[in-house]
XYZ file of C-alpha atoms in Angstrom:
253
model
C -12.035 -22.596 12.446
C -11.110 -24.159 9.115
C -8.289 -23.631 6.630
C -9.904 -22.628 3.329
C -6.922 -21.798 1.116
C -3.120 -22.005 1.220
C -0.809 -19.951 -0.993
C 2.881 -19.426 -1.535
C 4.521 -16.607 -3.494
C 7.852 -17.879 -4.884
C 8.821 -14.468 -6.305
C 8.210 -11.395 -4.191
C 5.596 -9.242 -5.920
C 4.530 -11.883 -8.442
C 1.466 -14.119 -8.463
C 0.317 -16.646 -5.887
C 0.475 -20.417 -6.207
C -2.388 -22.308 -4.567
C -1.510 -25.399 -2.546
C -3.706 -28.240 -1.301
C -1.252 -29.053 1.480
C 2.145 -28.035 2.780
C 4.641 -29.251 5.357
C 5.839 -26.518 7.677
C 9.302 -26.462 9.266
C 10.187 -24.757 12.572
C 11.445 -21.212 12.103
C 10.752 -21.171 8.369
C 8.258 -19.791 5.872
C 6.223 -22.045 3.617
C 8.672 -23.898 1.355
C 9.792 -21.584 -1.479
C 7.659 -18.686 -0.228
C 9.313 -15.360 -1.162
C 12.409 -17.313 -2.198
C 13.259 -14.904 -5.038
C 12.990 -11.175 -5.630
C 13.779 -8.557 -8.233
C 16.274 -6.265 -6.503
C 16.151 -2.768 -7.960
C 19.402 -1.479 -9.422
C 19.974 0.850 -6.472
C 19.171 -1.796 -3.839
C 22.137 -2.637 -1.561
C 21.107 -6.292 -1.251
C 24.081 -8.680 -1.168
C 23.275 -12.330 -1.934
C 26.540 -13.407 -0.295
C 25.618 -11.689 2.987
C 21.833 -11.391 2.922
C 19.969 -9.289 5.408
C 16.343 -8.213 5.701
C 15.429 -5.088 3.745
C 12.263 -3.101 3.264
C 10.094 -3.969 0.271
C 10.881 -0.666 -1.474
C 14.231 -2.147 -2.498
C 12.505 -4.825 -4.588
C 9.870 -5.136 -7.260
C 6.608 -5.061 -5.311
C 2.955 -4.208 -5.786
C 3.207 -1.284 -3.384
C 5.286 0.548 -6.002
C 4.801 -1.538 -9.157
C 1.106 -2.254 -9.677
C 1.714 -3.479 -13.222
C 3.375 -6.622 -11.805
C -0.151 -7.893 -11.135
C -0.531 -8.374 -14.892
C 2.060 -11.155 -14.735
C 1.242 -14.783 -13.965
C 4.173 -16.858 -12.791
C 4.774 -20.513 -11.973
C 7.861 -21.973 -10.301
C 8.943 -25.619 -10.458
C 11.261 -26.343 -7.492
C 12.423 -29.617 -9.054
C 13.739 -28.092 -12.275
C 14.336 -24.552 -11.043
C 12.390 -23.179 -13.992
C 10.298 -20.048 -13.609
C 7.626 -19.385 -16.231
C 6.138 -15.891 -16.526
C 3.177 -14.982 -18.705
C 2.584 -11.371 -19.645
C -0.567 -10.142 -21.409
C -0.572 -10.718 -25.166
C 2.932 -12.189 -25.142
C 4.467 -15.634 -25.428
C 5.392 -17.258 -22.099
C 8.890 -16.536 -20.860
C 10.899 -19.291 -19.132
C 14.100 -18.775 -17.169
C 16.334 -21.087 -15.153
C 16.710 -19.773 -11.595
C 19.679 -22.108 -10.988
C 22.122 -20.417 -13.375
C 23.594 -16.927 -13.577
C 22.528 -16.718 -17.209
C 18.976 -17.747 -16.355
C 18.695 -15.257 -13.509
C 20.036 -12.492 -15.737
C 17.448 -13.367 -18.370
C 14.648 -13.264 -15.781
C 15.876 -9.888 -14.530
C 15.990 -8.576 -18.077
C 12.466 -9.754 -18.787
C 11.063 -8.193 -15.609
C 12.992 -4.964 -16.084
C 11.694 -4.694 -19.635
C 8.155 -5.238 -18.424
C 8.497 -2.599 -15.693
C 9.976 -0.048 -18.080
C 10.533 3.284 -16.348
C 9.627 1.735 -12.984
C 12.826 -0.316 -13.043
C 15.583 1.578 -11.257
C 19.024 1.120 -12.789
C 19.786 -2.489 -13.701
C 17.630 -4.776 -11.531
C 18.920 -8.191 -10.439
C 16.912 -11.365 -9.940
C 18.215 -12.509 -6.570
C 18.166 -15.496 -4.237
C 20.199 -16.301 -1.139
C 20.087 -19.798 0.399
C 18.225 -19.705 3.692
C 16.918 -16.180 3.104
C 13.304 -15.181 2.464
C 12.196 -11.825 1.073
C 9.443 -11.345 3.618
C 7.854 -8.053 4.675
C 9.017 -8.581 8.275
C 12.438 -9.679 9.474
C 11.269 -12.902 11.130
C 10.453 -15.888 8.934
C 6.812 -16.665 9.454
C 3.411 -17.637 8.084
C 0.789 -14.972 7.348
C -2.796 -15.784 8.305
C -6.077 -13.975 7.583
C -9.544 -14.669 8.951
C -12.128 -14.427 6.183
C -14.604 -12.991 8.691
C -12.331 -9.967 9.106
C -12.120 -9.551 5.354
C -15.914 -9.772 5.124
C -16.261 -7.041 7.750
C -14.000 -4.783 5.713
C -15.921 -5.562 2.515
C -19.204 -4.668 4.217
C -17.880 -1.254 5.246
C -16.371 -0.582 1.816
C -19.459 -1.803 -0.053
C -17.431 -3.926 -2.451
C -15.912 -7.370 -2.817
C -12.170 -7.641 -2.245
C -10.200 -10.480 -3.765
C -8.385 -12.118 -0.817
C -5.234 -12.239 -2.932
C -4.924 -8.471 -2.583
C -3.572 -9.248 0.866
C -1.079 -11.951 -0.190
C -1.469 -14.154 2.887
C -0.324 -17.752 3.137
C -3.376 -19.111 4.939
C -7.005 -17.963 4.861
C -9.408 -19.485 7.381
C -13.146 -19.430 7.954
C -15.250 -19.779 11.066
C -13.838 -17.108 13.327
C -15.261 -13.785 14.479
C -14.286 -10.572 12.696
C -10.858 -9.485 13.979
C -10.746 -12.576 16.183
C -7.231 -13.362 14.993
C -6.008 -10.264 16.844
C -7.047 -11.987 20.085
C -4.476 -14.684 19.306
C -1.494 -12.341 19.682
C 1.069 -13.973 21.934
C -0.776 -17.272 21.843
C 0.109 -20.654 20.395
C -2.170 -22.244 17.834
C -2.452 -25.589 16.114
C -2.668 -25.198 12.354
C -3.336 -28.671 11.040
C -0.441 -30.727 12.380
C 1.859 -27.756 13.061
C 2.209 -25.595 16.175
C 2.725 -21.858 15.693
C 2.890 -18.729 17.843
C 1.121 -15.576 16.706
C 3.409 -12.583 17.252
C 2.292 -9.593 15.170
C -0.634 -7.975 13.396
C -0.095 -7.305 9.699
C 0.019 -3.599 8.850
C -1.456 -2.989 5.399
C 0.095 -0.795 2.723
C -0.654 0.488 -0.772
C -0.057 -2.981 -2.259
C -3.615 -3.870 -1.209
C -4.988 -1.114 -3.442
C -4.034 -3.187 -6.484
C -6.672 -5.457 -8.008
C -4.808 -8.761 -8.639
C -6.903 -9.417 -11.754
C -6.842 -6.023 -13.482
C -3.665 -4.523 -11.958
C -5.635 -1.320 -11.345
C -5.564 0.612 -8.077
C -9.324 0.484 -7.603
C -9.747 0.452 -3.813
C -8.084 1.817 -0.681
C -8.241 -0.848 2.038
C -5.776 0.861 4.430
C -7.802 4.078 4.347
C -11.043 2.151 4.897
C -9.532 0.165 7.762
C -8.471 3.337 9.523
C -11.757 5.113 8.866
C -14.031 2.288 9.997
C -11.943 0.286 12.469
C -9.319 2.681 13.808
C -6.301 0.725 12.534
C -4.742 -0.369 9.232
C -4.208 -4.035 10.121
C -5.611 -7.196 8.552
C -4.308 -10.636 9.459
C -1.483 -11.829 11.693
C 2.007 -13.275 11.444
C 2.820 -16.546 13.198
C 6.145 -18.298 13.764
C 6.334 -22.059 13.250
C 7.386 -23.728 16.521
C 6.732 -27.383 15.689
C 6.531 -28.440 12.057
C 3.857 -30.577 10.497
C 1.465 -31.003 7.622
C -1.237 -28.418 6.949
C -3.953 -29.023 4.358
C -7.068 -27.306 3.103
C -9.874 -28.341 5.440
C -7.643 -28.633 8.511
C -8.519 -26.918 11.762
C -6.980 -23.775 13.202
C -7.330 -23.911 16.980
C -5.856 -21.930 19.871
C -3.968 -24.351 22.110
C -5.754 -22.963 25.191
C -9.008 -24.392 23.810
C -7.667 -27.851 22.955
């Protein structure tokens, strides 16, 4: 099995950033993955005492499909976040300062309009990641599983609908589910697969058009008896992972 693409999502709910390679660290996500989020005005998130919260507390595609219209780019060296909205000049905000974070929150709240609840905050907490599950991990999808879903739905599905970190080729459809509880080598890193990824309404959103033009969870249940696609894996031993690297169960090595 071969790694085909690697992505990180610096801001929860905003666009993906493709990576040719990445160095994984034990017990962590990809560097800068889900580092920031737009906390809705009524969200009880406390940056000084961060704890995991459900995605409904933050700007997310499940509730805010229009976020798919935005294209963002984050520079970890400068801390600058650039966001491009349709037919508008690029917006740039400094994530390192209170003023910059307030400006980013204001821009995103203005873009969301009535979907913004109260006065949203652009938040970060050192060591915290705004992941969909409480454990820091890497999300992995087999492209054969995606192809099986596409065949049943009779349409192509952009893999970015599913917002995974790693997409791999070469496996059997749903073969990644057989890795539950097992350790795998992903490039030079060792991980343990611990959970299937339950899919929600975020996958209905076309990442190009921002339209809800498909219902993957409904199709998964109808044709396969579950609403899962992909798996979560915890990094046990860090190492470099690059496009073209192998994904191999340790029992087969």
